[in-house]
mmCIF file of C-alpha atoms in Angstrom:
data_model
loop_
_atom_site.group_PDB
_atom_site.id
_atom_site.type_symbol
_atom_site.label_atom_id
_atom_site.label_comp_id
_atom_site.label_asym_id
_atom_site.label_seq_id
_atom_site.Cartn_x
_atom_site.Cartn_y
_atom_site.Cartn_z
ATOM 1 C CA UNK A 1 92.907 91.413 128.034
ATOM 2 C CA UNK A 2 94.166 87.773 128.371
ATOM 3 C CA UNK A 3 95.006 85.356 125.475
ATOM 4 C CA UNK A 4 91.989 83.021 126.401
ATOM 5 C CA UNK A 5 89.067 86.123 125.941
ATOM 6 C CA UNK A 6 90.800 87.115 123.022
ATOM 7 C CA UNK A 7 90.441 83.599 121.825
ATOM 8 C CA UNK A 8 86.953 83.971 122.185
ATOM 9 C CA UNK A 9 86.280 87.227 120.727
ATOM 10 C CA UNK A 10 88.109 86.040 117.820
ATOM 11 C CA UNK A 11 85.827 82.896 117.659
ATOM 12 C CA UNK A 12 82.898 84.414 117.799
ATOM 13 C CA UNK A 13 83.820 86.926 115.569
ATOM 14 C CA UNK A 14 85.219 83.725 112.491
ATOM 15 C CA UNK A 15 81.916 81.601 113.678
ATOM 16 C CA UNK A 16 79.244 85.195 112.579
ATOM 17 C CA UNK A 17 81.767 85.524 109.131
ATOM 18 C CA UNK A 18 81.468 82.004 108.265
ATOM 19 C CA UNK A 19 78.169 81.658 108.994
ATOM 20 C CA UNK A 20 77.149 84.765 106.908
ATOM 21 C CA UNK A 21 80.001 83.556 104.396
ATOM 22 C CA UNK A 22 78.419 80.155 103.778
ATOM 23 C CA UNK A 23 74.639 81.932 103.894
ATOM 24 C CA UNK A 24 75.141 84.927 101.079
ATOM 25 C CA UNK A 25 77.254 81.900 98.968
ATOM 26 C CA UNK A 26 74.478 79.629 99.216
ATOM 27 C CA UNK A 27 72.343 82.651 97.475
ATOM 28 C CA UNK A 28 74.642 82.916 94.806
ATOM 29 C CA UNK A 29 73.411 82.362 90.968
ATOM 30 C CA UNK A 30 75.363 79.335 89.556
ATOM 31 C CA UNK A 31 78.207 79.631 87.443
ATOM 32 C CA UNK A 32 77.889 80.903 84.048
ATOM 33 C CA UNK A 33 74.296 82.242 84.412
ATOM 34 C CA UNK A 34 74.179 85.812 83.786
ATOM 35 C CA UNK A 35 70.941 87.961 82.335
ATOM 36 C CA UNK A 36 72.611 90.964 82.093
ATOM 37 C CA UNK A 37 71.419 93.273 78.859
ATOM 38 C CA UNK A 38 74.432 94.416 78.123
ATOM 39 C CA UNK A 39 76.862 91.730 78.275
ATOM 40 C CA UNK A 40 74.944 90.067 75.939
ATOM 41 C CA UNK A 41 74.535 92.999 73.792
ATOM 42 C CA UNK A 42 78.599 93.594 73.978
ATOM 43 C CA UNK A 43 78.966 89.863 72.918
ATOM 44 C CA UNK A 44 77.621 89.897 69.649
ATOM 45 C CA UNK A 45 78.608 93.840 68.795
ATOM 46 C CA UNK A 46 82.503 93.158 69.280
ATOM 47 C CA UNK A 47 82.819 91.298 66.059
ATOM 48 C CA UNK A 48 80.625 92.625 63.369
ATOM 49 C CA UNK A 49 80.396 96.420 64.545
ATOM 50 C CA UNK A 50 84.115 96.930 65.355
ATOM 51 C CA UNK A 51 86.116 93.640 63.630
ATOM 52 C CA UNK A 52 87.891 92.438 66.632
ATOM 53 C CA UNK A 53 87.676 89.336 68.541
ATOM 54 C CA UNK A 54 88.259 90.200 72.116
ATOM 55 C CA UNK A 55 85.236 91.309 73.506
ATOM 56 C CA UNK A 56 87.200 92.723 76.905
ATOM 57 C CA UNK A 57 89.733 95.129 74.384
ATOM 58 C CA UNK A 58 86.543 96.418 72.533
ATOM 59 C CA UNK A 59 84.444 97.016 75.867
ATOM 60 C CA UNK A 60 87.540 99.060 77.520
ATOM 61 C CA UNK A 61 88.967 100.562 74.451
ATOM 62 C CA UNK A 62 85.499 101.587 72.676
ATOM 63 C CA UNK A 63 81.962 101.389 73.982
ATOM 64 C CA UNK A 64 83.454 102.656 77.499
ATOM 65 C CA UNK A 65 84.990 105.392 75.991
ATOM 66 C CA UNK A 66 85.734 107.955 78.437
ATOM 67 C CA UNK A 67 85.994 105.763 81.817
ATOM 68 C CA UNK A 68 89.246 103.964 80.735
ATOM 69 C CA UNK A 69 90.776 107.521 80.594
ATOM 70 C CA UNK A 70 90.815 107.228 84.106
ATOM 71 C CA UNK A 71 91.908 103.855 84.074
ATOM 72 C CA UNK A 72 94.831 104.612 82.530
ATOM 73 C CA UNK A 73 95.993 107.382 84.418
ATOM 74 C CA UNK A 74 95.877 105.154 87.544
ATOM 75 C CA UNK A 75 99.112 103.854 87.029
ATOM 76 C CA UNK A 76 100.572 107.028 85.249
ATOM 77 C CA UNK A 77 99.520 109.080 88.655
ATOM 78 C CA UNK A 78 100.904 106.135 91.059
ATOM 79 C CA UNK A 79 104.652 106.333 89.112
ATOM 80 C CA UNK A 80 104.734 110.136 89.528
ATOM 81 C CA UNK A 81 103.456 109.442 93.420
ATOM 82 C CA UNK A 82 106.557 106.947 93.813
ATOM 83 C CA UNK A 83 108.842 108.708 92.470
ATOM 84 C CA UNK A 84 107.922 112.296 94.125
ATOM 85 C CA UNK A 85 107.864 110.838 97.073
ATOM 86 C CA UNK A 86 111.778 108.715 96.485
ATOM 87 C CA UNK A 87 113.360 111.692 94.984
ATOM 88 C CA UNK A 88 112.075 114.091 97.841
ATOM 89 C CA UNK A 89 113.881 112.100 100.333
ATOM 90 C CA UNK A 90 116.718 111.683 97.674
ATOM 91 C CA UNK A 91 117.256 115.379 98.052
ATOM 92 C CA UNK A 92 118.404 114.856 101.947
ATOM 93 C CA UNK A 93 120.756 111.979 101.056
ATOM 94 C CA UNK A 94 123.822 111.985 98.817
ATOM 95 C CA UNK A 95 124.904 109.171 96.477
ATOM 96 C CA UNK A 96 127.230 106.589 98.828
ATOM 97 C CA UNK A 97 130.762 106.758 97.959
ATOM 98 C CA UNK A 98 131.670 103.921 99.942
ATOM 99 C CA UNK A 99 128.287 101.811 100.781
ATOM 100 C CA UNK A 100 128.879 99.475 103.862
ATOM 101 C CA UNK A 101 128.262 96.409 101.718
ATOM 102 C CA UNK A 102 130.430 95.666 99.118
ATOM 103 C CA UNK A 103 129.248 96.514 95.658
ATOM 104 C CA UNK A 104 128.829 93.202 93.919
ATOM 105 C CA UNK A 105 126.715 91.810 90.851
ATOM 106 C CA UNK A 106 122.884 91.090 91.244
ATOM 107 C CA UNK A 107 123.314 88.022 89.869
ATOM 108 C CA UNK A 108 125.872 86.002 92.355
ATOM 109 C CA UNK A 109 124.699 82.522 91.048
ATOM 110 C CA UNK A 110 125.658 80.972 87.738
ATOM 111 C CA UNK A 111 121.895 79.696 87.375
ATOM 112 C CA UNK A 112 120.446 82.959 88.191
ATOM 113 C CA UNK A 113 123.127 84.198 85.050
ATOM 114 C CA UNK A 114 122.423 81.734 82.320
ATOM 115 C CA UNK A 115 118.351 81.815 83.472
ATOM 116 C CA UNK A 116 117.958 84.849 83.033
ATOM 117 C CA UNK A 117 119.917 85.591 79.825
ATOM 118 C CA UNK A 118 118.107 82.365 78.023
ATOM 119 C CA UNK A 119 115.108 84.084 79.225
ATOM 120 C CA UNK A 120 115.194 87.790 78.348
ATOM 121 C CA UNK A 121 114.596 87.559 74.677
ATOM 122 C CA UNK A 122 111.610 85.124 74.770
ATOM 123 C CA UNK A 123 109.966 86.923 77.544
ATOM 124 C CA UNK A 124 110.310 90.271 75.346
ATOM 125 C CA UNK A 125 108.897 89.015 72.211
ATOM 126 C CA UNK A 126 106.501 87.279 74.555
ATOM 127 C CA UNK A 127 105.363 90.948 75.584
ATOM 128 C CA UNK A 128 105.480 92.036 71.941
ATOM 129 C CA UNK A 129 102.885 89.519 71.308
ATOM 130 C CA UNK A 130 100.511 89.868 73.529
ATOM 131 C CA UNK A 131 100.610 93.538 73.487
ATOM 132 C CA UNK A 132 100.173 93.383 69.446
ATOM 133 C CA UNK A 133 97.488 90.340 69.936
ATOM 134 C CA UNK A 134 95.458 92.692 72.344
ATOM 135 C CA UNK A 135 92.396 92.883 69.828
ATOM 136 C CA UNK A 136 92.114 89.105 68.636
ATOM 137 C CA UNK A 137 93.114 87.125 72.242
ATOM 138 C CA UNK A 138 93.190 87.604 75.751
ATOM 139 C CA UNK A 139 95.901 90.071 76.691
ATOM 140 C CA UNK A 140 96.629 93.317 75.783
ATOM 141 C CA UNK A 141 98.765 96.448 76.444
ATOM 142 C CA UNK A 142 98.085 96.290 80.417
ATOM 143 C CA UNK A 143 99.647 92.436 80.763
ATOM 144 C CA UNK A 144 102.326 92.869 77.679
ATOM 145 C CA UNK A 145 103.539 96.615 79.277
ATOM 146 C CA UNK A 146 104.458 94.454 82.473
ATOM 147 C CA UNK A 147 105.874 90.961 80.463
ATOM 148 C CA UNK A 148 107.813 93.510 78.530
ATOM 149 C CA UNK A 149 109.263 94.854 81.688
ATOM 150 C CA UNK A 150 110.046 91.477 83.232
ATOM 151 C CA UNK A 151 112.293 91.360 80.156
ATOM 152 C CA UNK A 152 114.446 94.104 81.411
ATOM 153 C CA UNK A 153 114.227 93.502 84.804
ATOM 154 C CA UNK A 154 115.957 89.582 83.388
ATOM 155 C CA UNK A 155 118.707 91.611 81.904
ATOM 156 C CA UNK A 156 119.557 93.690 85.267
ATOM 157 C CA UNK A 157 119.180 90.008 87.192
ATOM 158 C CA UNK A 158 121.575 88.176 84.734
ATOM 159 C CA UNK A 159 123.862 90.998 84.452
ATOM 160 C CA UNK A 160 126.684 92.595 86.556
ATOM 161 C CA UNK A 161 125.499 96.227 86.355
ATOM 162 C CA UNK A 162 124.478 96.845 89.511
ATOM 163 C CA UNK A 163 122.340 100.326 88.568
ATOM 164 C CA UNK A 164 119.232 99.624 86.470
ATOM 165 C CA UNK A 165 119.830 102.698 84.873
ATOM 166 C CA UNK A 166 122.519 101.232 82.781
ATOM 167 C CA UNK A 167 120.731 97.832 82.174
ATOM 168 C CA UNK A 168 117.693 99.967 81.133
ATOM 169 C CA UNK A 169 118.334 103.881 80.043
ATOM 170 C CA UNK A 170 115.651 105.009 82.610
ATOM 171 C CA UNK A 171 115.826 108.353 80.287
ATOM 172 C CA UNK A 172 113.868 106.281 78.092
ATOM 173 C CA UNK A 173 111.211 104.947 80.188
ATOM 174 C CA UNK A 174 110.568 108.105 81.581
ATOM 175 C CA UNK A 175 109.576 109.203 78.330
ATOM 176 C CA UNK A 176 108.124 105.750 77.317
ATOM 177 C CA UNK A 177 105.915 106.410 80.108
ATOM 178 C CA UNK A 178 104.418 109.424 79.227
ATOM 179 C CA UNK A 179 104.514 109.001 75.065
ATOM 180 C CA UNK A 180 102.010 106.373 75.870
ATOM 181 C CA UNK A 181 99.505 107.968 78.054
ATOM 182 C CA UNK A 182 99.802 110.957 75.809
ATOM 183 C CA UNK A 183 99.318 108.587 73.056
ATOM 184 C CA UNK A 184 96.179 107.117 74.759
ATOM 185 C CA UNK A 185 94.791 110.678 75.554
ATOM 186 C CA UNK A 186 95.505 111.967 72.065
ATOM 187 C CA UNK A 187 93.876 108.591 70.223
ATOM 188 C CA UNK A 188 90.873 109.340 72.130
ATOM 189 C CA UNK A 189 90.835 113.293 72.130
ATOM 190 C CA UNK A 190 91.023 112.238 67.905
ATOM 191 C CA UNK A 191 87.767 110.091 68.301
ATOM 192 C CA UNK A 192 86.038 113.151 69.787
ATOM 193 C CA UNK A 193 87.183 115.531 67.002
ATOM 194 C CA UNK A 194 86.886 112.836 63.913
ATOM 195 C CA UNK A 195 84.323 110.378 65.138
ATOM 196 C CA UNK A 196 82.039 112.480 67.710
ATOM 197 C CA UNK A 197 82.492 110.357 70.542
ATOM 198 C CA UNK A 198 85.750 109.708 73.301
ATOM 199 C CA UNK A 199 87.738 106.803 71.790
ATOM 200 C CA UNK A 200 85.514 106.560 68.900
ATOM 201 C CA UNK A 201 87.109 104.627 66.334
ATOM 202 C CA UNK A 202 88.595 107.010 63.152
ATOM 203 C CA UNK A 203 90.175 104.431 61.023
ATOM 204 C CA UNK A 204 89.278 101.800 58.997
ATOM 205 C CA UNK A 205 88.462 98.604 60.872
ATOM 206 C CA UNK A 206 90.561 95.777 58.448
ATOM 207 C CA UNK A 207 89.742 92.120 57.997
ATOM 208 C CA UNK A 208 88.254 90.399 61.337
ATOM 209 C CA UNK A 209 90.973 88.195 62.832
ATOM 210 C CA UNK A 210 94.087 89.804 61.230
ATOM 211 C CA UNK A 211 96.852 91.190 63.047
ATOM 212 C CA UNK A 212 95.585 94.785 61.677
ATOM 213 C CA UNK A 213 92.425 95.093 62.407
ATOM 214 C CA UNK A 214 89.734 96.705 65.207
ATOM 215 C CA UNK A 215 90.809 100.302 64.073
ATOM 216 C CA UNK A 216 92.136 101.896 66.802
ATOM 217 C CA UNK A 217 92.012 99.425 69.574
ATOM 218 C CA UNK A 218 95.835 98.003 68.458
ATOM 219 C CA UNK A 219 96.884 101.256 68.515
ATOM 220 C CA UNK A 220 95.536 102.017 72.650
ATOM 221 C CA UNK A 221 97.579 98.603 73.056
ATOM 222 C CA UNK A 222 100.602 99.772 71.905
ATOM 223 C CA UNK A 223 100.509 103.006 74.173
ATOM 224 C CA UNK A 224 99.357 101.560 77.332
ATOM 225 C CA UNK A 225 102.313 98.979 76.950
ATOM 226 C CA UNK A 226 105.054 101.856 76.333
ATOM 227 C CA UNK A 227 102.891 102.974 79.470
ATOM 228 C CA UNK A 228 103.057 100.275 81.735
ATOM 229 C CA UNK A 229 106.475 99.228 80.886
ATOM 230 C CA UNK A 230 107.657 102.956 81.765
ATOM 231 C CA UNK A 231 105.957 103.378 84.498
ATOM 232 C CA UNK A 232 107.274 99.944 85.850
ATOM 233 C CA UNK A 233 110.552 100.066 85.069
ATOM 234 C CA UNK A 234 110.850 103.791 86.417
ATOM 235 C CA UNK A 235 109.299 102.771 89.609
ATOM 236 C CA UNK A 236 111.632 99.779 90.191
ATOM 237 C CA UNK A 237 114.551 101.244 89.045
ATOM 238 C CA UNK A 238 114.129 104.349 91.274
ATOM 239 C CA UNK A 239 113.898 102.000 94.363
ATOM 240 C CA UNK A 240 116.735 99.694 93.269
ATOM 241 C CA UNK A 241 118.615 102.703 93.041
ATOM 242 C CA UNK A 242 117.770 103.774 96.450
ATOM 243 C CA UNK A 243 119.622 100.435 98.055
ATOM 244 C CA UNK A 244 122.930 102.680 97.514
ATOM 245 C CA UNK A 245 122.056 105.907 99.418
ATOM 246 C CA UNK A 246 123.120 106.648 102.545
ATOM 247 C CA UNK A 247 121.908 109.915 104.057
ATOM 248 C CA UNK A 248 124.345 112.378 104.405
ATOM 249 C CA UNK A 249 125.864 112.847 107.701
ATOM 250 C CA UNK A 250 125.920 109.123 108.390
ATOM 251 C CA UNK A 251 129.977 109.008 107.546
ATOM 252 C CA UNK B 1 81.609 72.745 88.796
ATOM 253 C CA UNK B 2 84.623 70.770 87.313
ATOM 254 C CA UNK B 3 87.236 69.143 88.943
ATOM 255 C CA UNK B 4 89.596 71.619 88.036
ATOM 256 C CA UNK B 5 87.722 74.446 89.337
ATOM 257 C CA UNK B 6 87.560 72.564 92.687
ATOM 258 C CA UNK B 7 91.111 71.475 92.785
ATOM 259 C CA UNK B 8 92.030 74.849 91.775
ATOM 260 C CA UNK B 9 89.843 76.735 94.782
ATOM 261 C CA UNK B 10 91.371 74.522 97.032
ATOM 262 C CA UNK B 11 94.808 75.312 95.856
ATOM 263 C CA UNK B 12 93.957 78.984 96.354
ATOM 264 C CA UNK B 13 92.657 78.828 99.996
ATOM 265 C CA UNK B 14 96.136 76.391 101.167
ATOM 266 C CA UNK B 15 98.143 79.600 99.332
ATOM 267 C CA UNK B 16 96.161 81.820 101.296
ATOM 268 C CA UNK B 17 96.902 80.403 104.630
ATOM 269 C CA UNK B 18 99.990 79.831 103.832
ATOM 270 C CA UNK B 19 100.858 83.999 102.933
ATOM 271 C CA UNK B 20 99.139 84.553 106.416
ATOM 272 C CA UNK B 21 101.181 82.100 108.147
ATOM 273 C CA UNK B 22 104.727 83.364 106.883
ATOM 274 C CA UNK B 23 105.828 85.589 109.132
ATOM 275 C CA UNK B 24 109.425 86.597 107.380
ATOM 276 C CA UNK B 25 108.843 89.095 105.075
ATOM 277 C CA UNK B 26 111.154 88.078 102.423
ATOM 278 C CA UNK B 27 109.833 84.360 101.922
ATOM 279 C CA UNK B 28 106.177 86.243 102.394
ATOM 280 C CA UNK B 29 106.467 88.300 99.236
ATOM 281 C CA UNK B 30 107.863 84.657 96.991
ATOM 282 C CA UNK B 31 104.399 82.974 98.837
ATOM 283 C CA UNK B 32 102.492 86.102 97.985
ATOM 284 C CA UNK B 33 104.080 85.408 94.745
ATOM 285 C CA UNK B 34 102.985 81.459 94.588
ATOM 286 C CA UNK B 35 99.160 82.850 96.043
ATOM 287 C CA UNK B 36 99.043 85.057 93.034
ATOM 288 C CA UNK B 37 99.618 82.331 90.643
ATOM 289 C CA UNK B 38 97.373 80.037 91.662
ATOM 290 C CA UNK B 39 94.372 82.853 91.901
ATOM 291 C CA UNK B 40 95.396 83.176 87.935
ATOM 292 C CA UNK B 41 95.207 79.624 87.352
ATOM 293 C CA UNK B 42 91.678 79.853 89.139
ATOM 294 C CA UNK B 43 90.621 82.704 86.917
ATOM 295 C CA UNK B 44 91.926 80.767 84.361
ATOM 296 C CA UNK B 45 89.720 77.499 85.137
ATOM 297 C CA UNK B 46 86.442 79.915 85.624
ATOM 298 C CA UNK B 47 86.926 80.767 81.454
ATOM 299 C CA UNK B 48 88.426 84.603 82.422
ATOM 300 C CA UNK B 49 91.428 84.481 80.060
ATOM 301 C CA UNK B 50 91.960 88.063 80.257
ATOM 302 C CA UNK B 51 91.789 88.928 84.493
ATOM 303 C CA UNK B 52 93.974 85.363 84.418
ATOM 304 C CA UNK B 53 96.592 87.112 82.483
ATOM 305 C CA UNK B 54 96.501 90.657 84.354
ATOM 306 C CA UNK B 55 96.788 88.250 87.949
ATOM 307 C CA UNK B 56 99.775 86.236 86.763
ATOM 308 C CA UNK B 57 101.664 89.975 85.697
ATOM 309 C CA UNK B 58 100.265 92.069 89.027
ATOM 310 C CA UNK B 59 100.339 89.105 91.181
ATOM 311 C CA UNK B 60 102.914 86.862 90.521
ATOM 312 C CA UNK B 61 105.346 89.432 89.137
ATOM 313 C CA UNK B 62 105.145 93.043 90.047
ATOM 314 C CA UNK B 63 103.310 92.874 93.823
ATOM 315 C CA UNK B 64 106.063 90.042 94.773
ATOM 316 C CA UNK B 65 108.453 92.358 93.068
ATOM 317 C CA UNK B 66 107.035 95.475 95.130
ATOM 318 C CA UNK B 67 107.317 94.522 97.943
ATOM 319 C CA UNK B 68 110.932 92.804 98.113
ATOM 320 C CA UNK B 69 112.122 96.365 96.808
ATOM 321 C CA UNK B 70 110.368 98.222 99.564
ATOM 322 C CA UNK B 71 111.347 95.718 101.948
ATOM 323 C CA UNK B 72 115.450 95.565 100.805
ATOM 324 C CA UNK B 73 115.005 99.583 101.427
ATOM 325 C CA UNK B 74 113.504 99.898 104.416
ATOM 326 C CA UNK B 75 115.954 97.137 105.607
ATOM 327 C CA UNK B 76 119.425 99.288 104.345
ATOM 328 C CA UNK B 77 118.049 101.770 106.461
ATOM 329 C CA UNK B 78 117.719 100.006 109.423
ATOM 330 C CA UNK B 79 121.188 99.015 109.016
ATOM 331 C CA UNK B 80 122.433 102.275 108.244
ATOM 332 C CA UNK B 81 120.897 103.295 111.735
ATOM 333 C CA UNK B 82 122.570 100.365 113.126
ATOM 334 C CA UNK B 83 125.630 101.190 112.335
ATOM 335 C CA UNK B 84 125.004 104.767 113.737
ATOM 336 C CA UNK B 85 124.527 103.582 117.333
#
């Protein structure tokens, strides 16, 4: 096959996508019109039936009920994927006594240094917040799991330790990990036993727009952060670790 | 549509293109990293607060992330089989 046929394969091929491209946009409904029942319906429930203000938290976290179960365990089944998968080829290599590169810092710039320690504490109450705001604004225990991990991620970038598991006890995100999908299972397994329905709410619902309030929904917040920061962190450290192996028989 | 929305899709094709035209992996995963970004600012100028968020954390933080890990470990091993020959 020479380059010039190719060429025109691949023409005709971009000419039939952009001209279907440009005729299924032109058929598109204009921005912001939508006659969908239920999104309409989910609009004006959030607040009055369940007292928080982010429509998106109360649609996953409540009237979905038992489809964000699945959700949830997406990430939870991809970490234990990862690290099955790392640690089974772990078991054919041995821990490098004497890597070929030089064990230095991670952080080999000043700027990197100072950046990153400056930054660590914002960036974790940053996570704190949105994780904890997850019922009243945008956000929520998906985005604040991962800010919360860029915060310890900072601290392994500014710092010399060169093994994540001593910039982050890995122990401890392991667990994290699977306290909060536990957590999320065992909030909703409650709505079926107290409320009748999957991730029924249980509790009391509290004043609309405070920090406590939406019943439950702060709570699945909370344990899909420790979730996503475990799962995260366990993932990345197990790979950073895995820049130090060397499989045996190679010295 | 608004000027931002237009200046913003516009932003997001040029990052596009320019992820497909990097061709070291390394400086692929920061533009992958820069695409991201802009996609959030995007969902951010079509009133989608929430996906904005989720795209700046997946996209501009933990795919970048991703893939320079998986890349700095499939390069060691190259150069642990270099070092064999």
């Amino acid at each position: 096959m020479t380059r010039r046929f190719r060429m025109v394969v691949f023409g005709l091929g971009a000419a039939g996508l952009a001209g279907l491209l440009a005729w299924g946009f032109a058929g598109l409904p204009s921005f912001g019109s939508f006659d969908g029942a239920y999104g309409q319906l989910l609009a004006h429930l959030t607040v009055p039936e369940r007292h928080a203000t982010s429509a998106v938290s109360v649609s996953t976290f409540d009237f979905r009920g038992v489809d964000t179960l699945g959700e949830e365990f997406i990430l939870f089944t991809a970490a234990i994927g990862v690290l099955v998968l790392l640690r089974g080829q772990r078991a054919g290599e041995t821990v490098a006594a004497e890597p070929i590169r030089q064990r230095e810092p991670a952080a080999e710039s000043k700027t990197l240094r100072s950046v990153g320690t400056a930054l660590a504490a914002p960036v974790l109450v940053l996570g704190i917040y949105v994780v904890a705001h997850g019922h009243l604004t945008p956000g929520g225990g998906f985005q604040g799991g991962v800010i919360l991990m860029t915060a310890f991620l900072l601290v392994y970038l500014a710092g010399t330790h060169l093994d994540l598991r001593r910039a982050t006890p890995l122990g401890a995100m392991e667990a994290a990990e699977g306290t909060g999908a536990a957590g999320f299972a065992l909030i909703g397994l409650g709505g079926i036993v107290l409320a009748g329905a999957f991730l029924e709410n249980f509790i009391g619902f509290g004043t609309v727009g405070n920090l406590v309030s939406g019943g439950v929904i702060p709570l699945l917040n909370i344990s899909v952060g420790l979730e996503v920061m475990g799962a995260v962190l366990v993932i990345v450290g197990e790979l950073l670790d895995q820049r130090f192996l060397v499989r045996r028989g190679d010295r | 549509m608004t000027a931002v929305q237009a200046v913003a899709l516009v932003v997001v094709a040029l990052a596009g293109t320019a992820v497909a035209l990097t061709r070291d992996p390394a400086r692929q995963a920061l533009v992958a990293g820069i695409f991201g970004f802009s996609l959030a600012i995007l969902f951010l100028a079509f009133q989608a607060p929430d996906v904005a968020l989720s795209q700046i954390v997946v996209g501009a933080v933990a795919l970048p992330a991703m893939i320079i890990y998986a890349y700095r470990k499939v390069q060691r091993r190259e150069e642990v089989e270099r070092g064999q020959r």
